[in-house]
PDB file of N, CA and C in Angstrom:
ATOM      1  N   UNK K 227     139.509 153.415 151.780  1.00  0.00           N
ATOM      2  CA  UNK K 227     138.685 152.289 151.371  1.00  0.00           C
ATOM      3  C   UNK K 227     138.756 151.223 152.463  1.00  0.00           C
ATOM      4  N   UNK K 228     137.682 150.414 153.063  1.00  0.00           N
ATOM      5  CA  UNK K 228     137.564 149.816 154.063  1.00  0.00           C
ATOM      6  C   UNK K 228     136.417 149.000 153.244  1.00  0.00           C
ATOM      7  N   UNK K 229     137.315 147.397 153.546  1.00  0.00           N
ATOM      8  CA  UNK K 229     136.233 146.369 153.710  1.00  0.00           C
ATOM      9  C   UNK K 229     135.738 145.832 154.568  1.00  0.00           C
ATOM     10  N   UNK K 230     135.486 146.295 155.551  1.00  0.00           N
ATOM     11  CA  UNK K 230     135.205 145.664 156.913  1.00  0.00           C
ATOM     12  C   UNK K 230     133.826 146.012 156.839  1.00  0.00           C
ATOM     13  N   UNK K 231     132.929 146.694 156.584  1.00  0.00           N
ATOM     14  CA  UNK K 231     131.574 147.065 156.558  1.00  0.00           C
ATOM     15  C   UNK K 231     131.205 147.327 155.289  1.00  0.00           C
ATOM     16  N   UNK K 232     130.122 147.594 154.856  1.00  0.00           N
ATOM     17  CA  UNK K 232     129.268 148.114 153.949  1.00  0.00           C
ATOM     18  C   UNK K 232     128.978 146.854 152.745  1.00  0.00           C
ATOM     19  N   UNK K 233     128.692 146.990 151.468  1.00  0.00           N
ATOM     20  CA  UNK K 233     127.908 146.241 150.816  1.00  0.00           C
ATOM     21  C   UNK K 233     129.251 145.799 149.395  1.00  0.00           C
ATOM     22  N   UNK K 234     129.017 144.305 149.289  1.00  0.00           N
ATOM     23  CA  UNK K 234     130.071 143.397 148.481  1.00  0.00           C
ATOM     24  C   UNK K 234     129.420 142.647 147.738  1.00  0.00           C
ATOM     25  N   UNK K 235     130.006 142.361 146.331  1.00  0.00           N
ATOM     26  CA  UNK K 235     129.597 141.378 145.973  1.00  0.00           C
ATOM     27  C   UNK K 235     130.698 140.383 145.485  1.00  0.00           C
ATOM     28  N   UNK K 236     130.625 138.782 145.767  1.00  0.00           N
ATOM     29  CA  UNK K 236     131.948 138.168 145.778  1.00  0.00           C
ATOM     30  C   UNK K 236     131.629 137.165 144.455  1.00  0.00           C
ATOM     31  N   UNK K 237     132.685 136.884 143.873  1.00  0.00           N
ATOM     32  CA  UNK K 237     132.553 135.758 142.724  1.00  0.00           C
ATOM     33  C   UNK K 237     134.001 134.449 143.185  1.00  0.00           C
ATOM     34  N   UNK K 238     133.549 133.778 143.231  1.00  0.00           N
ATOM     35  CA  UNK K 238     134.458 132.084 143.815  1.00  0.00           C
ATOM     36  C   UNK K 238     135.100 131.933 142.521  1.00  0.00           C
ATOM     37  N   UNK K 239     136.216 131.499 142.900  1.00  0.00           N
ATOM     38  CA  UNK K 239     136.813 131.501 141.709  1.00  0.00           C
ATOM     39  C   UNK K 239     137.100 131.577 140.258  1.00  0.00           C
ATOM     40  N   UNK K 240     136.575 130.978 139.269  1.00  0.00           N
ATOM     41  CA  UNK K 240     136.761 131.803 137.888  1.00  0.00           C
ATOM     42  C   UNK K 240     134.902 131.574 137.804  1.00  0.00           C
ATOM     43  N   UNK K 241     134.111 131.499 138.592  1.00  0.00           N
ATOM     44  CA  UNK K 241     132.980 131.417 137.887  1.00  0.00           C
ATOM     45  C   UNK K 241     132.213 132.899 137.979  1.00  0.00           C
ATOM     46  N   UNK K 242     130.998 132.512 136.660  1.00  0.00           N
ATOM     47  CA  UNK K 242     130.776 133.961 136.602  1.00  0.00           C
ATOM     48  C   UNK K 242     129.624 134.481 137.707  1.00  0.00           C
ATOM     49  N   UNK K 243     129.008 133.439 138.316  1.00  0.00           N
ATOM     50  CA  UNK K 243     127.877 133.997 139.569  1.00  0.00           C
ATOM     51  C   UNK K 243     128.474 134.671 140.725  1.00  0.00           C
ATOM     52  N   UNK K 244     127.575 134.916 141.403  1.00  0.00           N
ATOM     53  CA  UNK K 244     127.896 135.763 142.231  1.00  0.00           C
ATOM     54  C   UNK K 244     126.994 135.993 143.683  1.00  0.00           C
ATOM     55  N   UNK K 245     127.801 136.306 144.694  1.00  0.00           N
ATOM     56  CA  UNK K 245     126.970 136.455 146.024  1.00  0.00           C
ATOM     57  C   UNK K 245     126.970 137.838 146.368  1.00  0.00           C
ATOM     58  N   UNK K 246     125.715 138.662 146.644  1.00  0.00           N
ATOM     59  CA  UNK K 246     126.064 139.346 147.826  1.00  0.00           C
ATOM     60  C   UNK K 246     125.970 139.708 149.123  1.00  0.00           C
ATOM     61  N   UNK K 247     126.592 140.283 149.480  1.00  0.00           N
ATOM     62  CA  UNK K 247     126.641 140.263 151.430  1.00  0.00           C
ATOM     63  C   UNK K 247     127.154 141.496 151.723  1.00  0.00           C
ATOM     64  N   UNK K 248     126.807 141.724 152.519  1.00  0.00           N
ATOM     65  CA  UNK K 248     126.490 143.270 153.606  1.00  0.00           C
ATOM     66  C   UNK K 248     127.358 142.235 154.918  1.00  0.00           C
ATOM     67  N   UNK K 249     128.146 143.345 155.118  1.00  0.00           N
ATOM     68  CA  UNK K 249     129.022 143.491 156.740  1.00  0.00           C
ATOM     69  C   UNK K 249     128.416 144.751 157.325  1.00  0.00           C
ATOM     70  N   UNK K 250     128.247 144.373 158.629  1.00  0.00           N
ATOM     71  CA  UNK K 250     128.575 145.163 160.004  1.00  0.00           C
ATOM     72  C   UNK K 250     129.481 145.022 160.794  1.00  0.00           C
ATOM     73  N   UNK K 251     130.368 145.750 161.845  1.00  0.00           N
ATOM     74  CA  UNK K 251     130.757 145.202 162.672  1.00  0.00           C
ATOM     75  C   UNK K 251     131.411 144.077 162.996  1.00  0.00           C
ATOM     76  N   UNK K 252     130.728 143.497 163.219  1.00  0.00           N
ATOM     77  CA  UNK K 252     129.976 142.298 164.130  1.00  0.00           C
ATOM     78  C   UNK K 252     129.649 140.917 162.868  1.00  0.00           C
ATOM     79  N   UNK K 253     128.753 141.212 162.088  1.00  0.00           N
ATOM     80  CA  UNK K 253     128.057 140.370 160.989  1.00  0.00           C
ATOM     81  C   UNK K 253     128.373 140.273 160.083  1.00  0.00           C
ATOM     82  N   UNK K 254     127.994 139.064 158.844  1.00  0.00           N
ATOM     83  CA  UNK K 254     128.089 139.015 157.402  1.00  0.00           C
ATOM     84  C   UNK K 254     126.715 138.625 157.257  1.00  0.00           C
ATOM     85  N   UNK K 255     126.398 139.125 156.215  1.00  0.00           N
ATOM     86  CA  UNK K 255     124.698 138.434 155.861  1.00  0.00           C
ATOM     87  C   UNK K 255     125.083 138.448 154.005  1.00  0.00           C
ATOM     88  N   UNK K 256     125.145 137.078 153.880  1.00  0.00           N
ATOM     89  CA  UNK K 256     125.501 136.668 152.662  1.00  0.00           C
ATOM     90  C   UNK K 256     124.171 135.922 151.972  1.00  0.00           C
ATOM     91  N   UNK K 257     123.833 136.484 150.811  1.00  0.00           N
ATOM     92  CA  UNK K 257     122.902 136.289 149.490  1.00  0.00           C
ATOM     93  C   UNK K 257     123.522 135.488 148.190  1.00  0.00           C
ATOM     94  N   UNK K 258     122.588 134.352 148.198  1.00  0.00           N
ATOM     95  CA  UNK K 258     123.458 133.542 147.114  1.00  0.00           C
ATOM     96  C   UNK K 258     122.048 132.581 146.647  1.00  0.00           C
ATOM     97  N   UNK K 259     121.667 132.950 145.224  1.00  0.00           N
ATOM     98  CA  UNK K 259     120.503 132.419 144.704  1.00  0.00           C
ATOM     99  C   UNK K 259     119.058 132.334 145.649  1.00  0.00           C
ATOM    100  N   UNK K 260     119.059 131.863 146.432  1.00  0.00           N
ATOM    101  CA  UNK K 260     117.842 131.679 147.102  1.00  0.00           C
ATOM    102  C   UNK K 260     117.850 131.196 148.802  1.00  0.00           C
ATOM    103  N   UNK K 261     119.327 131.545 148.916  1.00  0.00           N
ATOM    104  CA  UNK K 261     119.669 131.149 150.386  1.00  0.00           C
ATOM    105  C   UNK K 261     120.279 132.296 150.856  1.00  0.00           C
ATOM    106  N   UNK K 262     120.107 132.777 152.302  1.00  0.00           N
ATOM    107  CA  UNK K 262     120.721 133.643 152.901  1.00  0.00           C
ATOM    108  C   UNK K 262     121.368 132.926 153.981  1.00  0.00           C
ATOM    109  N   UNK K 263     122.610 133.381 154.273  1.00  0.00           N
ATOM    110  CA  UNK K 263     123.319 132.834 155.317  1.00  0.00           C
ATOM    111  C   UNK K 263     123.961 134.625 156.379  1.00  0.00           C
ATOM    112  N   UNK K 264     123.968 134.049 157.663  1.00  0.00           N
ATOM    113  CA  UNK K 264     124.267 134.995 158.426  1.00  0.00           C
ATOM    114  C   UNK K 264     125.675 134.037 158.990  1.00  0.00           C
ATOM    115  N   UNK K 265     126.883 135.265 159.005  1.00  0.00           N
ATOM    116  CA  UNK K 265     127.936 134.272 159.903  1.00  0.00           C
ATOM    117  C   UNK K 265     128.541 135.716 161.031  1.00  0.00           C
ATOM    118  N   UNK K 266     129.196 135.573 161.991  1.00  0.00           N
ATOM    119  CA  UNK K 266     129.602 136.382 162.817  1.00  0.00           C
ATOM    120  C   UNK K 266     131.409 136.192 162.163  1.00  0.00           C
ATOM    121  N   UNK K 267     131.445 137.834 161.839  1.00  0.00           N
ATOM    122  CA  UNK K 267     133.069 138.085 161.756  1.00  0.00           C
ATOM    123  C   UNK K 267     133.896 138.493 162.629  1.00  0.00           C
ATOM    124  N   UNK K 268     134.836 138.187 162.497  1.00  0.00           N
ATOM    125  CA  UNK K 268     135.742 138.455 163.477  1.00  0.00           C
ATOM    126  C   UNK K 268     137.480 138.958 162.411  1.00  0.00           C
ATOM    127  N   UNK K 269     137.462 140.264 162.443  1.00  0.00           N
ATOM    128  CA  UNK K 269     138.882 140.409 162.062  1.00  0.00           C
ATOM    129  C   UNK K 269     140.213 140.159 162.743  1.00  0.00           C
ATOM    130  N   UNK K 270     140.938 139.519 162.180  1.00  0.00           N
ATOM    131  CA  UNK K 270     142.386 139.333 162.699  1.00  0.00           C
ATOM    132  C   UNK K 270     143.549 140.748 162.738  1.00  0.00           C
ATOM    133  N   UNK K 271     143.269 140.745 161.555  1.00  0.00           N
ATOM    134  CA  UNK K 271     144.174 141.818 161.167  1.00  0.00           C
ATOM    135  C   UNK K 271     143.154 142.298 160.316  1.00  0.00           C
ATOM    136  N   UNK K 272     143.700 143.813 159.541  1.00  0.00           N
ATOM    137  CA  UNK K 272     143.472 144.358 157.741  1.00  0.00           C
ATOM    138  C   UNK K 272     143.229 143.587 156.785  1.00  0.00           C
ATOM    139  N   UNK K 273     144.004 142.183 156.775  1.00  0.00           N
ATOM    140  CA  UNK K 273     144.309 141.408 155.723  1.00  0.00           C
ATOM    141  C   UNK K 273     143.781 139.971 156.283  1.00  0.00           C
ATOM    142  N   UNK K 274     142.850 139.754 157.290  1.00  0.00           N
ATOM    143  CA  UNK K 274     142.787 138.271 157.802  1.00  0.00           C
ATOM    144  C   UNK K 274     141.534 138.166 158.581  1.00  0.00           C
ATOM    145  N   UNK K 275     140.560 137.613 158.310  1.00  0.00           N
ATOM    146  CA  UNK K 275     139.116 137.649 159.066  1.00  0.00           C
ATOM    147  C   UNK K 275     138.902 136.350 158.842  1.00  0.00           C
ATOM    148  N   UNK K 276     137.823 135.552 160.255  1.00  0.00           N
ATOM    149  CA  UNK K 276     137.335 134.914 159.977  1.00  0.00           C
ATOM    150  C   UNK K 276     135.522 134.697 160.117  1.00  0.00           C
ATOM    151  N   UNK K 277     135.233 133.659 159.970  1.00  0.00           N
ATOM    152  CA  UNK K 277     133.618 133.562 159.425  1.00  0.00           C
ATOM    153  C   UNK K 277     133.249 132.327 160.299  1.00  0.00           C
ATOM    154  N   UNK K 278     132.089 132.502 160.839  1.00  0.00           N
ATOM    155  CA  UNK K 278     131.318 131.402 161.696  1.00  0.00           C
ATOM    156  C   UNK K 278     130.068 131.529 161.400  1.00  0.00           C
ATOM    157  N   UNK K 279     129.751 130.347 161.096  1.00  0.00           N
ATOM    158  CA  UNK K 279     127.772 130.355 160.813  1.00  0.00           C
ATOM    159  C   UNK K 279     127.044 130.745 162.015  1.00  0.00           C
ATOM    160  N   UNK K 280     126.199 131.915 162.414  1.00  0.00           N
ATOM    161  CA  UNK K 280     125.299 132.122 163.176  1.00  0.00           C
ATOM    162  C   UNK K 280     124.860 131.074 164.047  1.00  0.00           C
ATOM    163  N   UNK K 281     124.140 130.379 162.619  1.00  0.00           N
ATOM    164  CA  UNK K 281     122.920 129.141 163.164  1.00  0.00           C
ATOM    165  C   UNK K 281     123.711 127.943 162.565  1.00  0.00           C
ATOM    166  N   UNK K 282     124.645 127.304 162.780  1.00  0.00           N
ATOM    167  CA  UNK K 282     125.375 126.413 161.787  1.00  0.00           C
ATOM    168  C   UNK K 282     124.334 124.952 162.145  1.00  0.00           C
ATOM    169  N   UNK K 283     123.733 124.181 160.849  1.00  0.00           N
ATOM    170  CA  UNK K 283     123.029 123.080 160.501  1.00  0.00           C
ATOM    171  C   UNK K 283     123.575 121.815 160.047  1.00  0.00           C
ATOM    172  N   UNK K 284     124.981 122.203 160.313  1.00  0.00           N
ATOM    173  CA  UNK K 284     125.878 120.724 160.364  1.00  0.00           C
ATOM    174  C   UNK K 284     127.444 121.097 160.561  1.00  0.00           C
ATOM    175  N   UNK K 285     128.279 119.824 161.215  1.00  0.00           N
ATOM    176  CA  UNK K 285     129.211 119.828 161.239  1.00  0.00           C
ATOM    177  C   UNK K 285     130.387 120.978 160.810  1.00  0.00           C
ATOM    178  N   UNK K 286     130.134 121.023 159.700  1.00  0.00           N
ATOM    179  CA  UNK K 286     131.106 121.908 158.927  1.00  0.00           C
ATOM    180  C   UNK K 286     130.879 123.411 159.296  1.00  0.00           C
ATOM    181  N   UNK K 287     129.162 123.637 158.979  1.00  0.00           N
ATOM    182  CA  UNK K 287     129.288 125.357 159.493  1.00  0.00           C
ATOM    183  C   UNK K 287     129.401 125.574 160.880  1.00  0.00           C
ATOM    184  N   UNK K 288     130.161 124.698 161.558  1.00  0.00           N
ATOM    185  CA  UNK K 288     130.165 124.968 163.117  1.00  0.00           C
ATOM    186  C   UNK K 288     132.011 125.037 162.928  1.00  0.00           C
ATOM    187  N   UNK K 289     132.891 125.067 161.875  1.00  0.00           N
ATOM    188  CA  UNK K 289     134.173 125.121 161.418  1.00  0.00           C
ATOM    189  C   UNK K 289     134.439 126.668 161.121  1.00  0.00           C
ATOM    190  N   UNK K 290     135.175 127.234 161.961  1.00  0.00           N
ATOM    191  CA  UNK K 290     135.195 128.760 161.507  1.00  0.00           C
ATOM    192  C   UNK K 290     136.295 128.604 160.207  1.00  0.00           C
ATOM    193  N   UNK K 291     135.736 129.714 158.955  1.00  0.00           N
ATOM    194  CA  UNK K 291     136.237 129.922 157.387  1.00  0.00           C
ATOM    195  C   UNK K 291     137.169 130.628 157.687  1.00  0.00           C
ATOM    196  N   UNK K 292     138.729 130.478 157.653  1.00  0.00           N
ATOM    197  CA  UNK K 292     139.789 131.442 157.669  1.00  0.00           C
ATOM    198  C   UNK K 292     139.821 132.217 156.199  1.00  0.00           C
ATOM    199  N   UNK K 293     139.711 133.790 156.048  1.00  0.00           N
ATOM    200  CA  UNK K 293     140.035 133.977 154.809  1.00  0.00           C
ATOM    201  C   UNK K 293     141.164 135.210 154.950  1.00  0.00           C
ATOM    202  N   UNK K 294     141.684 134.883 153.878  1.00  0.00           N
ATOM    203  CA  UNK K 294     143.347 136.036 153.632  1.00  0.00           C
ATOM    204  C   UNK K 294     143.040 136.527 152.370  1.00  0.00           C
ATOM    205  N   UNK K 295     143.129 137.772 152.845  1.00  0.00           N
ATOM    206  CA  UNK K 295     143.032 138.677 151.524  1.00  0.00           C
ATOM    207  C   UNK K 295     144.617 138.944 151.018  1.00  0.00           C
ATOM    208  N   UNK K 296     144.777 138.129 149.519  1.00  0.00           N
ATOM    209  CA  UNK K 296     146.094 138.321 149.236  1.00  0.00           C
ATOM    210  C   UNK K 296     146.161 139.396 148.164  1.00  0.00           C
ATOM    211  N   UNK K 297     145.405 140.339 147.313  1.00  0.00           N
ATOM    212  CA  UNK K 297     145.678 141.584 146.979  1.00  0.00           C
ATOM    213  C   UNK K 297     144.352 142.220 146.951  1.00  0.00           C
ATOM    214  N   UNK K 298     145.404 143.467 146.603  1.00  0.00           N
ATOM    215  CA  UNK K 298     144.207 144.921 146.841  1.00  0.00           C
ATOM    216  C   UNK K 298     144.016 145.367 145.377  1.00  0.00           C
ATOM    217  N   UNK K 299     142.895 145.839 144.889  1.00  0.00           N
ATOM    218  CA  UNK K 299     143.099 146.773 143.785  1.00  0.00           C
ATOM    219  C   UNK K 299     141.686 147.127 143.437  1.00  0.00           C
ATOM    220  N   UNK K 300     142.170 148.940 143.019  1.00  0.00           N
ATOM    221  CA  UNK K 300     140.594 149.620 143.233  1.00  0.00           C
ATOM    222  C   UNK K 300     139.708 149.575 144.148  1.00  0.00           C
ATOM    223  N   UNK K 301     138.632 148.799 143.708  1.00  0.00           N
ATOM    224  CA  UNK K 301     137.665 149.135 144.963  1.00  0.00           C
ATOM    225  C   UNK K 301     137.380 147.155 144.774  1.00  0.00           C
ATOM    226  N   UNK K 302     138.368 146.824 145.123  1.00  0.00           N
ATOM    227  CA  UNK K 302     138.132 144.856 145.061  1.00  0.00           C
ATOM    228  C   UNK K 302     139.339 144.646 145.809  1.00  0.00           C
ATOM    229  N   UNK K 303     139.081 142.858 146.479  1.00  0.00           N
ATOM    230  CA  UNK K 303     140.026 142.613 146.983  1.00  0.00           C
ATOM    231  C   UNK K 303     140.068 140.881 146.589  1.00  0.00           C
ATOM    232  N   UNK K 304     141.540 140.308 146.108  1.00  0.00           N
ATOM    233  CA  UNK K 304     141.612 138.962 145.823  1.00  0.00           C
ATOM    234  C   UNK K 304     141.885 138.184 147.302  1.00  0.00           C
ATOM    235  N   UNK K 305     141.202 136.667 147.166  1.00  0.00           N
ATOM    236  CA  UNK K 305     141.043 136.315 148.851  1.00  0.00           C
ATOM    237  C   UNK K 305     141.571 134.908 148.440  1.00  0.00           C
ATOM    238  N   UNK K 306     142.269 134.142 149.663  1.00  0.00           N
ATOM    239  CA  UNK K 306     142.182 132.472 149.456  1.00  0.00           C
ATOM    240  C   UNK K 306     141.271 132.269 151.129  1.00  0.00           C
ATOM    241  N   UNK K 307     140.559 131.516 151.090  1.00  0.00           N
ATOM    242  CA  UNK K 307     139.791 130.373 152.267  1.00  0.00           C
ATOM    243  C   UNK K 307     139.818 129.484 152.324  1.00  0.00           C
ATOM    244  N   UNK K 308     139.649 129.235 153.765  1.00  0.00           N
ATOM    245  CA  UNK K 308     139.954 127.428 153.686  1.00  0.00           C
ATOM    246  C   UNK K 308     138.945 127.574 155.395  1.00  0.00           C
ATOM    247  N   UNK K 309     138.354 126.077 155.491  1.00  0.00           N
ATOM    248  CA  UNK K 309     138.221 125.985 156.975  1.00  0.00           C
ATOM    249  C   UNK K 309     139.138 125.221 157.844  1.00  0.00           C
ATOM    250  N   UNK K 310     139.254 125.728 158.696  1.00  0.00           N
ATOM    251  CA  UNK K 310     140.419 125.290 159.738  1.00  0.00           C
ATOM    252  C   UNK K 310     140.514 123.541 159.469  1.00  0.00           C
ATOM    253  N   UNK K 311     141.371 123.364 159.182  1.00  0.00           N
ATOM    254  CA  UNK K 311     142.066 122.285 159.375  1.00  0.00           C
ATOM    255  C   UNK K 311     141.471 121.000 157.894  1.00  0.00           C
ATOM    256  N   UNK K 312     141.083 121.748 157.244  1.00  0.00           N
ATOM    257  CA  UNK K 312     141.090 121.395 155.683  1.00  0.00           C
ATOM    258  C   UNK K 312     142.328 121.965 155.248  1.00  0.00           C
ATOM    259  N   UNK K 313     142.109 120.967 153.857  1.00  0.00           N
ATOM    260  CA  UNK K 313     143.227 121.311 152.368  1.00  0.00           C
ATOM    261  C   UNK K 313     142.469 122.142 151.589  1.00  0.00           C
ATOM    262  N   UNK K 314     141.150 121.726 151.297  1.00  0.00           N
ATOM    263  CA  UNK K 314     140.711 122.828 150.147  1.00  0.00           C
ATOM    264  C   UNK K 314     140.792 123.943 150.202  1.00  0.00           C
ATOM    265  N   UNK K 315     140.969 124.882 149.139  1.00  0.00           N
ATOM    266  CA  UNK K 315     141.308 126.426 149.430  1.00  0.00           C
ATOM    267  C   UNK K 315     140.071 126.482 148.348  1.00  0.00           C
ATOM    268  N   UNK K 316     139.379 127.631 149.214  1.00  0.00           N
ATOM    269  CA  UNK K 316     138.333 128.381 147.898  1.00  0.00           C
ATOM    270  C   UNK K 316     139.387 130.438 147.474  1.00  0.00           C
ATOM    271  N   UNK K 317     139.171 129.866 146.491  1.00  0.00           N
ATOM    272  CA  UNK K 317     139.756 131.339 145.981  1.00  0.00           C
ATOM    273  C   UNK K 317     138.627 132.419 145.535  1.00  0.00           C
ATOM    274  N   UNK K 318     138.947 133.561 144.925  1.00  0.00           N
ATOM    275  CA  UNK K 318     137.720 134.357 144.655  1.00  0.00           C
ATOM    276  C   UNK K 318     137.902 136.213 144.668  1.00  0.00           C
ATOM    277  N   UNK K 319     137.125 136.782 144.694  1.00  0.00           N
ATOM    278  CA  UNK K 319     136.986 138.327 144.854  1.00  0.00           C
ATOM    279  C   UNK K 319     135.934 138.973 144.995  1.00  0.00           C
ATOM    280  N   UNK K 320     136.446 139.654 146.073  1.00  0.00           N
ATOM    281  CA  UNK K 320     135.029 140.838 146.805  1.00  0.00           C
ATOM    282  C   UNK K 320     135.119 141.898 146.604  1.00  0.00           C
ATOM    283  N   UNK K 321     134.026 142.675 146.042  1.00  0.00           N
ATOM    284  CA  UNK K 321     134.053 143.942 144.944  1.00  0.00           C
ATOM    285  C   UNK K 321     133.494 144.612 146.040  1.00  0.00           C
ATOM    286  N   UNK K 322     133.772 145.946 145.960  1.00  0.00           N
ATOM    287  CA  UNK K 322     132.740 146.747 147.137  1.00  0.00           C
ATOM    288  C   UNK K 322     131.411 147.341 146.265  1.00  0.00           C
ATOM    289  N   UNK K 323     130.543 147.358 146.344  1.00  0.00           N
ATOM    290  CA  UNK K 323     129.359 147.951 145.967  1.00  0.00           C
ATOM    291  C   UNK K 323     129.028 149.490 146.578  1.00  0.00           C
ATOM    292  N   UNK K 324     128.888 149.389 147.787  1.00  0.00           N
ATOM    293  CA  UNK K 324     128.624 150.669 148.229  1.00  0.00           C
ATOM    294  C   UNK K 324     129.776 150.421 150.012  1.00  0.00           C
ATOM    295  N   UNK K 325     130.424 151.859 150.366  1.00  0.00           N
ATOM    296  CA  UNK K 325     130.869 151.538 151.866  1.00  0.00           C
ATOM    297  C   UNK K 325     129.618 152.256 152.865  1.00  0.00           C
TER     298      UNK K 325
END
């Protein structure tokens, strides 16, 4: 099982909506109500990737998203994020849909 590519869908912390996004490589192309966002990934490790907005339209998406995947189970993985040099942590889980 590999999350590094193929098709996810993620839910932010206890709420019940949901995004999805397709990895390549290289890309994230994330779907969320009526906005698509493209960010370039970059893995650290198995357990540690981060996220940069493509086209970033302010300040913040020009902040690469550190995220840590802190468990595994089945075909999902539990994550904390934060952008560099913030306090807020977004928490959440990315389900695999298809690899």
């Amino acid at each position: 099982m590999s999350f590094k590519e193929g098709h996810f869908k993620t839910y932010l912390g206890e709420r019940k909506d949901s995004s999805n996004l397709y990895r390549t490589k290289d890309l994230q192309i994330e779907y969320y109500r009526n906005q698509t966002d493209t960010f370039h990934i970059h893995w650290i490790s198995n357990f540690e990737y981060e996220l940069l907005k493509v086209n970033p339209k302010s300040k913040l998406d020009s902040i690469p998203f550190k995220v840590r995947i802190t468990a595994i189970k089945n075909n999902y993985y539990k994550f904390r994020g934060a952008y560099q040099g913030s306090d807020f942590i977004q928490t959440g889980t990315t389900h695999i849909i298809q690899e």
